[in-house]
Amino acid sequence: MKFSKQILILLLCCSLLRFNAQAESLGPMGQSNEQPPTPPAQHSPQELQQLIAPIALYPDALVAQILAASTYPTEIVEADRWMQGHSKLKGGELAKEVDKQPWDPSVKALTQFPSVLENMDKNISWTSSLGDAYANQQQEVTDAVQTMRQQAHKAGHLNSNEQEKVTTQGSTIVIEPANPEVVYVPAYDPWLVYGEPIVAYPGWYPVPGIFLAGAGIGFGIGFGVGFFGGYGWGWHHWGCDWHGHRVIYNHNTYISHSRTIINRNNFSHNSFNHGNFNNGNAFHGSRPGGGRPGFHGSPVPHFQQGTRSGAFSGFDHGGNVRGFSSRGRSSFGGGSRGGGFHGGGGERHH
């Protein structure tokens, strides 16, 4: 009996030793062998200024909408294509149909400004890079907006006029519509308006209506936002908290839930691809079961020191950059003539 107990104890000891050896080979309990996600690539101040230059002089609420929507580049493309296919919709009818779409509120908001949406679509490389920067360097991006505004003001190109009100609060410059119900989108050359020339974003396509050749600012498009006011994504739901370095949506910090922006929510770089992407056909294939189309191509490159590359590197939308005159009536340096306003959200008067 005593001998049997000794045998049993010996077997139990051997089992414990084997178990401990297996546990050590698997590593500490509760720890994963997976490597932590790669930290986001940080854009330099110069790269951020280049990214923000095309929109820094827009009214605050429009800047907020663009920064938020840039984290949804696939929806930007979808929305612009949808707008092109529904060009006959105007005013309240347009707002009603837009509200039915599955897009983020920021993307819906931009349908009030077709030329801005078109610009983000045609320059999707810039858009996706802007969204990546805002998702990963929110404070630096909002600071870049203020830096560019200060430069434009110093150059004499940013002042109050009949279209917009420009006010200074300490070191912060705030831009608002002169009439809260009519929003004018300034037209300017983002590479010249800030005084010292800025290197143009690679492949930048100047969209007529919001690009104006020369160093001044013009106002040729007025948008009535009244028809969109009754929806939760309308104009008055957006703003920028410059001191808090954040976009405001419905009086709270806007949080993007995009699953396509680089490093956002620790998603793999392979979840956001580029290539095989052209102006005529934004998507290559679609997901089974009627899901949203997806991107196909190579992994996304990061910015490297001394280079400027977007999340859709090599994207070409229009060949050589050339200047367009502003549509409608233009005014410079706060002149007296503004773009014509046609009542109804998102409707233009040329």
Coordinates of C-alpha atoms in Angstrom, one line a residue:
M1 CA 0.0 0.0 0.0
K2 CA 2.8 2.3 0.9
F3 CA 4.6 1.5 -2.3
S4 CA 1.5 2.2 -4.3
K5 CA 1.2 5.7 -2.8
Q6 CA 4.8 6.4 -3.7
I7 CA 4.1 5.4 -7.3
L8 CA 1.0 7.7 -7.4
I9 CA 3.0 10.6 -6.0
L10 CA 5.7 10.1 -8.5
L11 CA 3.2 10.1 -11.4
L12 CA 1.6 13.3 -10.1
C13 CA 5.0 15.0 -9.9
C14 CA 5.8 14.0 -13.5
S15 CA 2.5 15.3 -14.7
L16 CA 3.0 18.6 -13.0
L17 CA 6.5 19.0 -14.5
R18 CA 5.2 18.3 -18.0
F19 CA 2.3 20.8 -17.5
N20 CA 4.7 23.5 -16.4
A21 CA 7.0 22.8 -19.3
Q22 CA 4.1 23.2 -21.8
A23 CA 2.9 26.4 -20.1
E24 CA 6.4 28.0 -20.3
S25 CA 6.6 27.1 -24.0
L26 CA 3.3 28.9 -24.6
G27 CA 4.5 32.0 -22.8
P28 CA 3.0 33.9 -19.9
M29 CA -0.7 33.3 -19.3
G30 CA -3.0 36.0 -20.8
Q31 CA -0.3 37.5 -23.0
S32 CA -0.4 37.5 -26.8
N33 CA 2.6 36.7 -29.0
E34 CA 1.3 39.2 -31.6
Q35 CA 3.4 42.3 -32.2
P36 CA 1.8 45.7 -31.2
P37 CA 0.4 47.7 -34.1
T38 CA 2.9 49.9 -35.9
P39 CA 2.6 53.5 -34.7
P40 CA 1.2 55.9 -37.3
A41 CA 3.6 57.7 -39.7
Q42 CA 3.9 61.3 -38.6
H43 CA 3.6 64.0 -41.3
S44 CA 5.9 66.9 -41.0
P45 CA 4.5 70.5 -40.5
Q46 CA 5.3 71.3 -44.1
E47 CA 3.4 68.2 -45.3
L48 CA 0.4 69.1 -43.1
Q49 CA 0.3 72.6 -44.4
Q50 CA 0.4 71.3 -48.0
L51 CA -2.6 69.0 -47.2
I52 CA -4.6 71.7 -45.5
A53 CA -3.9 74.5 -47.9
P54 CA -6.8 73.8 -50.3
I55 CA -9.4 74.2 -47.4
A56 CA -7.8 76.3 -44.7
L57 CA -9.6 79.5 -45.9
Y58 CA -13.1 77.9 -46.0
P59 CA -15.7 78.8 -43.3
D60 CA -15.1 76.9 -40.0
A61 CA -18.1 74.6 -40.3
L62 CA -17.1 73.6 -43.8
V63 CA -13.6 72.8 -42.7
A64 CA -15.1 70.6 -40.0
Q65 CA -17.3 68.8 -42.5
I66 CA -14.3 68.2 -44.9
L67 CA -12.0 67.0 -42.2
A68 CA -14.6 64.5 -40.9
A69 CA -15.6 63.4 -44.4
S70 CA -12.0 62.9 -45.5
T71 CA -11.8 59.9 -43.2
Y72 CA -14.4 58.3 -45.5
P73 CA -12.8 58.5 -49.0
T74 CA -14.9 55.6 -50.4
E75 CA -18.1 57.3 -49.4
I76 CA -16.8 60.6 -50.9
V77 CA -16.5 58.8 -54.3
E78 CA -19.9 57.2 -53.9
A79 CA -21.6 60.4 -53.0
D80 CA -20.1 62.4 -55.8
R81 CA -21.0 59.7 -58.3
W82 CA -24.5 59.7 -56.8
M83 CA -24.8 63.4 -57.1
Q84 CA -23.8 63.3 -60.8
G85 CA -26.5 60.7 -61.4
H86 CA -29.1 62.8 -59.6
S87 CA -28.2 66.2 -60.9
K88 CA -31.9 67.2 -61.4
L89 CA -32.6 67.0 -57.7
K90 CA -32.6 70.4 -56.0
G91 CA -33.4 72.0 -52.7
G92 CA -35.6 70.1 -50.3
E93 CA -36.0 67.2 -52.8
L94 CA -32.3 66.7 -52.9
A95 CA -32.0 66.9 -49.1
K96 CA -34.7 64.3 -48.6
E97 CA -33.0 61.8 -51.0
V98 CA -29.5 62.4 -49.5
D99 CA -30.9 61.7 -46.0
K100 CA -31.8 58.2 -47.2
Q101 CA -28.3 57.3 -48.1
P102 CA -26.0 55.2 -45.8
W103 CA -23.2 57.7 -45.7
D104 CA -21.6 59.3 -42.7
P105 CA -23.3 62.6 -41.7
S106 CA -20.2 64.6 -42.8
V107 CA -20.4 63.1 -46.3
K108 CA -24.1 63.9 -46.5
A109 CA -23.3 67.5 -45.3
L110 CA -21.0 68.0 -48.3
T111 CA -23.8 67.3 -50.8
Q112 CA -24.8 70.9 -50.0
F113 CA -21.6 72.0 -51.7
P114 CA -21.3 69.9 -55.0
S115 CA -18.1 71.7 -56.1
V116 CA -16.3 70.8 -52.8
L117 CA -17.5 67.2 -53.0
E118 CA -16.3 67.0 -56.6
N119 CA -12.9 68.4 -55.6
M120 CA -12.5 65.7 -52.9
D121 CA -13.5 63.0 -55.4
K122 CA -11.2 64.2 -58.3
N123 CA -8.3 64.6 -55.8
I124 CA -9.0 61.4 -53.9
S125 CA -5.3 60.9 -53.2
W126 CA -5.2 64.2 -51.3
T127 CA -8.5 63.5 -49.6
S128 CA -7.4 60.1 -48.3
S129 CA -4.1 61.6 -47.1
L130 CA -5.9 64.4 -45.4
G131 CA -8.2 61.9 -43.6
D132 CA -5.2 59.9 -42.5
A133 CA -3.5 63.0 -41.1
Y134 CA -6.6 64.1 -39.3
A135 CA -7.3 60.7 -37.8
N136 CA -3.7 60.4 -36.5
Q137 CA -2.5 64.0 -36.0
Q138 CA -5.7 65.9 -35.1
Q139 CA -4.0 68.6 -33.1
E140 CA -1.3 69.2 -35.7
V141 CA -3.9 69.4 -38.5
T142 CA -6.0 72.0 -36.7
D143 CA -2.9 74.0 -35.8
A144 CA -1.9 73.9 -39.5
V145 CA -5.3 75.4 -40.5
Q146 CA -4.6 78.4 -38.2
T147 CA -1.0 78.7 -39.4
M148 CA -2.2 78.9 -43.0
R149 CA -4.9 81.5 -42.1
Q150 CA -2.3 83.7 -40.4
Q151 CA -0.2 83.5 -43.5
A152 CA -3.1 84.4 -45.8
H153 CA -4.1 87.3 -43.5
K154 CA -0.5 88.6 -43.4
A155 CA -0.4 88.4 -47.2
G156 CA -3.5 90.6 -47.3
H157 CA -5.8 87.9 -48.8
L158 CA -8.0 87.1 -45.8
N159 CA -10.4 89.8 -44.7
S160 CA -14.1 90.3 -44.0
N161 CA -16.3 91.1 -46.9
E162 CA -19.9 90.7 -48.1
Q163 CA -19.6 86.9 -48.3
E164 CA -17.8 86.0 -45.1
K165 CA -16.9 87.4 -41.7
V166 CA -13.2 87.0 -40.5
T167 CA -12.6 87.6 -36.9
T168 CA -9.5 87.2 -34.7
Q169 CA -9.7 85.8 -31.2
G170 CA -6.3 86.0 -29.7
S171 CA -4.1 84.0 -32.1
T172 CA -7.1 82.2 -33.6
I173 CA -8.8 83.3 -36.8
V174 CA -12.5 82.4 -37.2
I175 CA -14.2 82.4 -40.6
E176 CA -18.0 82.5 -40.7
P177 CA -20.6 83.3 -43.4
A178 CA -21.7 86.9 -43.4
N179 CA -25.2 85.6 -43.8
P180 CA -25.7 82.5 -41.7
E181 CA -28.2 81.1 -44.3
V182 CA -26.0 81.6 -47.4
V183 CA -22.5 80.0 -47.5
Y184 CA -20.0 81.2 -50.1
V185 CA -17.1 78.8 -50.9
P186 CA -14.0 80.9 -51.6
A187 CA -12.2 80.2 -54.8
Y188 CA -8.4 80.5 -54.8
D189 CA -5.1 78.9 -55.8
P190 CA -4.0 77.0 -52.7
W191 CA -0.4 77.1 -53.8
L192 CA -0.2 80.9 -54.2
V193 CA -2.7 82.5 -51.9
Y194 CA -0.6 82.3 -48.7
G195 CA 2.2 84.6 -49.8
E196 CA 5.2 82.4 -50.4
P197 CA 4.4 79.7 -53.0
I198 CA 3.6 76.2 -51.7
V199 CA 4.6 73.1 -53.6
A200 CA 1.4 71.7 -55.2
Y201 CA 0.2 68.4 -54.1
P202 CA 1.2 65.7 -56.6
G203 CA -1.3 65.3 -59.4
W204 CA -3.6 68.0 -58.0
Y205 CA -6.6 68.7 -60.3
P206 CA -8.0 72.2 -60.0
V207 CA -11.8 71.9 -60.0
P208 CA -13.6 74.8 -61.8
G209 CA -15.6 76.9 -59.4
I210 CA -13.4 76.7 -56.4
F211 CA -10.0 77.1 -58.0
L212 CA -9.0 80.6 -59.1
A213 CA -5.8 81.3 -60.9
G214 CA -3.6 84.0 -59.3
A215 CA -2.9 85.0 -55.7
G216 CA -6.3 86.5 -54.7
I217 CA -9.6 85.1 -53.4
G218 CA -12.8 85.1 -55.4
F219 CA -16.4 84.4 -54.5
G220 CA -18.5 83.0 -57.3
I221 CA -20.8 80.4 -55.6
G222 CA -23.4 80.9 -53.0
F223 CA -25.2 78.0 -51.4
G224 CA -28.4 78.3 -49.5
V225 CA -28.4 75.9 -46.5
G226 CA -32.0 76.3 -45.4
F227 CA -33.4 73.2 -47.0
F228 CA -30.8 71.1 -45.2
G229 CA -31.4 72.6 -41.8
G230 CA -34.1 70.2 -40.8
Y231 CA -31.7 67.2 -41.0
G232 CA -29.2 66.2 -38.3
W233 CA -26.3 66.5 -40.6
G234 CA -27.1 70.0 -41.8
W235 CA -24.8 73.1 -41.8
H236 CA -25.6 74.4 -38.3
H237 CA -24.6 71.0 -36.7
W238 CA -20.9 71.5 -37.4
G239 CA -18.1 73.6 -36.1
C240 CA -14.4 73.7 -35.1
D241 CA -13.1 74.0 -31.5
W242 CA -9.7 75.5 -32.3
H243 CA -8.6 75.6 -28.7
G244 CA -9.6 72.0 -28.1
H245 CA -8.2 70.9 -31.5
R246 CA -11.3 69.1 -32.6
V247 CA -14.2 69.0 -35.0
I248 CA -17.6 69.6 -33.3
Y249 CA -20.7 67.7 -34.4
N250 CA -24.0 68.3 -32.6
H251 CA -22.2 70.0 -29.7
N252 CA -19.9 67.0 -29.1
T253 CA -16.5 65.9 -30.4
Y254 CA -16.9 64.3 -33.8
I255 CA -15.5 60.7 -33.7
S256 CA -14.9 58.9 -37.0
H257 CA -15.8 55.2 -37.3
S258 CA -14.2 54.8 -40.7
R259 CA -12.6 51.4 -41.2
T260 CA -10.5 52.4 -44.2
I261 CA -8.1 55.1 -43.0
I262 CA -4.5 54.0 -42.3
N263 CA -3.8 53.1 -38.7
R264 CA -7.3 54.1 -37.7
N265 CA -8.6 51.7 -35.0
N266 CA -5.4 49.6 -35.5
F267 CA -6.6 48.3 -38.9
S268 CA -4.1 46.7 -41.2
H269 CA -2.6 48.8 -44.0
N270 CA -4.0 46.2 -46.4
S271 CA -7.5 47.3 -45.5
F272 CA -7.0 50.5 -47.5
N273 CA -5.5 50.0 -50.9
H274 CA -4.8 52.0 -54.0
G275 CA -4.2 51.4 -57.7
N276 CA -6.5 50.3 -60.5
F277 CA -8.4 53.4 -59.7
N278 CA -9.4 55.9 -62.3
N279 CA -11.6 58.9 -62.8
G280 CA -14.2 57.1 -64.9
N281 CA -14.6 54.1 -62.7
A282 CA -14.1 54.7 -59.1
F283 CA -14.4 51.1 -57.9
H284 CA -13.0 47.9 -59.2
G285 CA -15.6 45.3 -58.5
S286 CA -18.0 45.1 -55.5
R287 CA -18.6 43.1 -52.5
P288 CA -20.9 40.1 -52.7
G289 CA -24.5 40.5 -51.6
G290 CA -24.8 44.1 -52.7
G291 CA -22.3 45.5 -50.3
R292 CA -20.3 48.7 -50.9
P293 CA -17.5 48.4 -53.5
G294 CA -14.0 48.0 -52.3
F295 CA -10.6 49.2 -53.4
H296 CA -8.2 46.9 -55.1
G297 CA -4.4 47.3 -55.6
S298 CA -1.2 47.7 -53.7
P299 CA -0.7 48.5 -50.0
V300 CA -0.6 52.1 -49.0
P301 CA 2.8 53.9 -48.7
H302 CA 3.6 56.3 -45.9
F303 CA 5.0 59.7 -46.3
Q304 CA 8.8 59.8 -46.2
Q305 CA 10.9 62.7 -45.3
G306 CA 11.3 65.0 -48.3
T307 CA 8.5 63.4 -50.2
R308 CA 4.8 64.0 -50.5
S309 CA 2.7 61.0 -51.2
G310 CA -1.0 60.3 -50.7
A311 CA -2.9 57.1 -49.8
F312 CA -3.5 56.7 -53.5
S313 CA 0.0 57.4 -54.7
G314 CA 0.2 57.9 -58.5
F315 CA -3.4 58.7 -58.9
D316 CA -4.0 60.9 -62.0
H317 CA -7.2 62.9 -62.5
G318 CA -6.5 65.4 -65.2
G319 CA -3.0 65.6 -66.5
N320 CA -1.3 68.9 -66.4
V321 CA -2.4 71.5 -63.8
R322 CA -3.8 74.6 -65.4
G323 CA -5.6 77.6 -64.1
F324 CA -9.4 78.0 -64.3
S325 CA -11.2 81.2 -63.9
S326 CA -13.9 81.2 -61.2
R327 CA -17.4 80.5 -62.3
G328 CA -19.9 83.2 -61.8
R329 CA -19.0 86.7 -60.6
S330 CA -15.8 87.0 -58.7
S331 CA -14.5 89.6 -56.2
F332 CA -11.1 90.0 -54.8
G333 CA -9.8 91.4 -51.6
G334 CA -13.3 91.8 -50.2
G335 CA -14.7 93.4 -53.3
S336 CA -18.4 94.2 -53.5
R337 CA -19.6 91.5 -55.9
G338 CA -20.5 88.1 -54.6
G339 CA -21.6 85.0 -56.4
G340 CA -25.3 84.7 -57.2
F341 CA -27.4 82.9 -54.6
H342 CA -30.3 80.8 -55.7
G343 CA -32.6 79.8 -52.9
G344 CA -32.3 76.1 -52.0
G345 CA -29.6 74.0 -50.6
G346 CA -26.8 73.0 -52.8
E347 CA -28.1 74.9 -55.8
R348 CA -25.7 77.1 -57.8
H349 CA -26.2 80.2 -59.8
H350 CA -23.6 80.8 -62.4

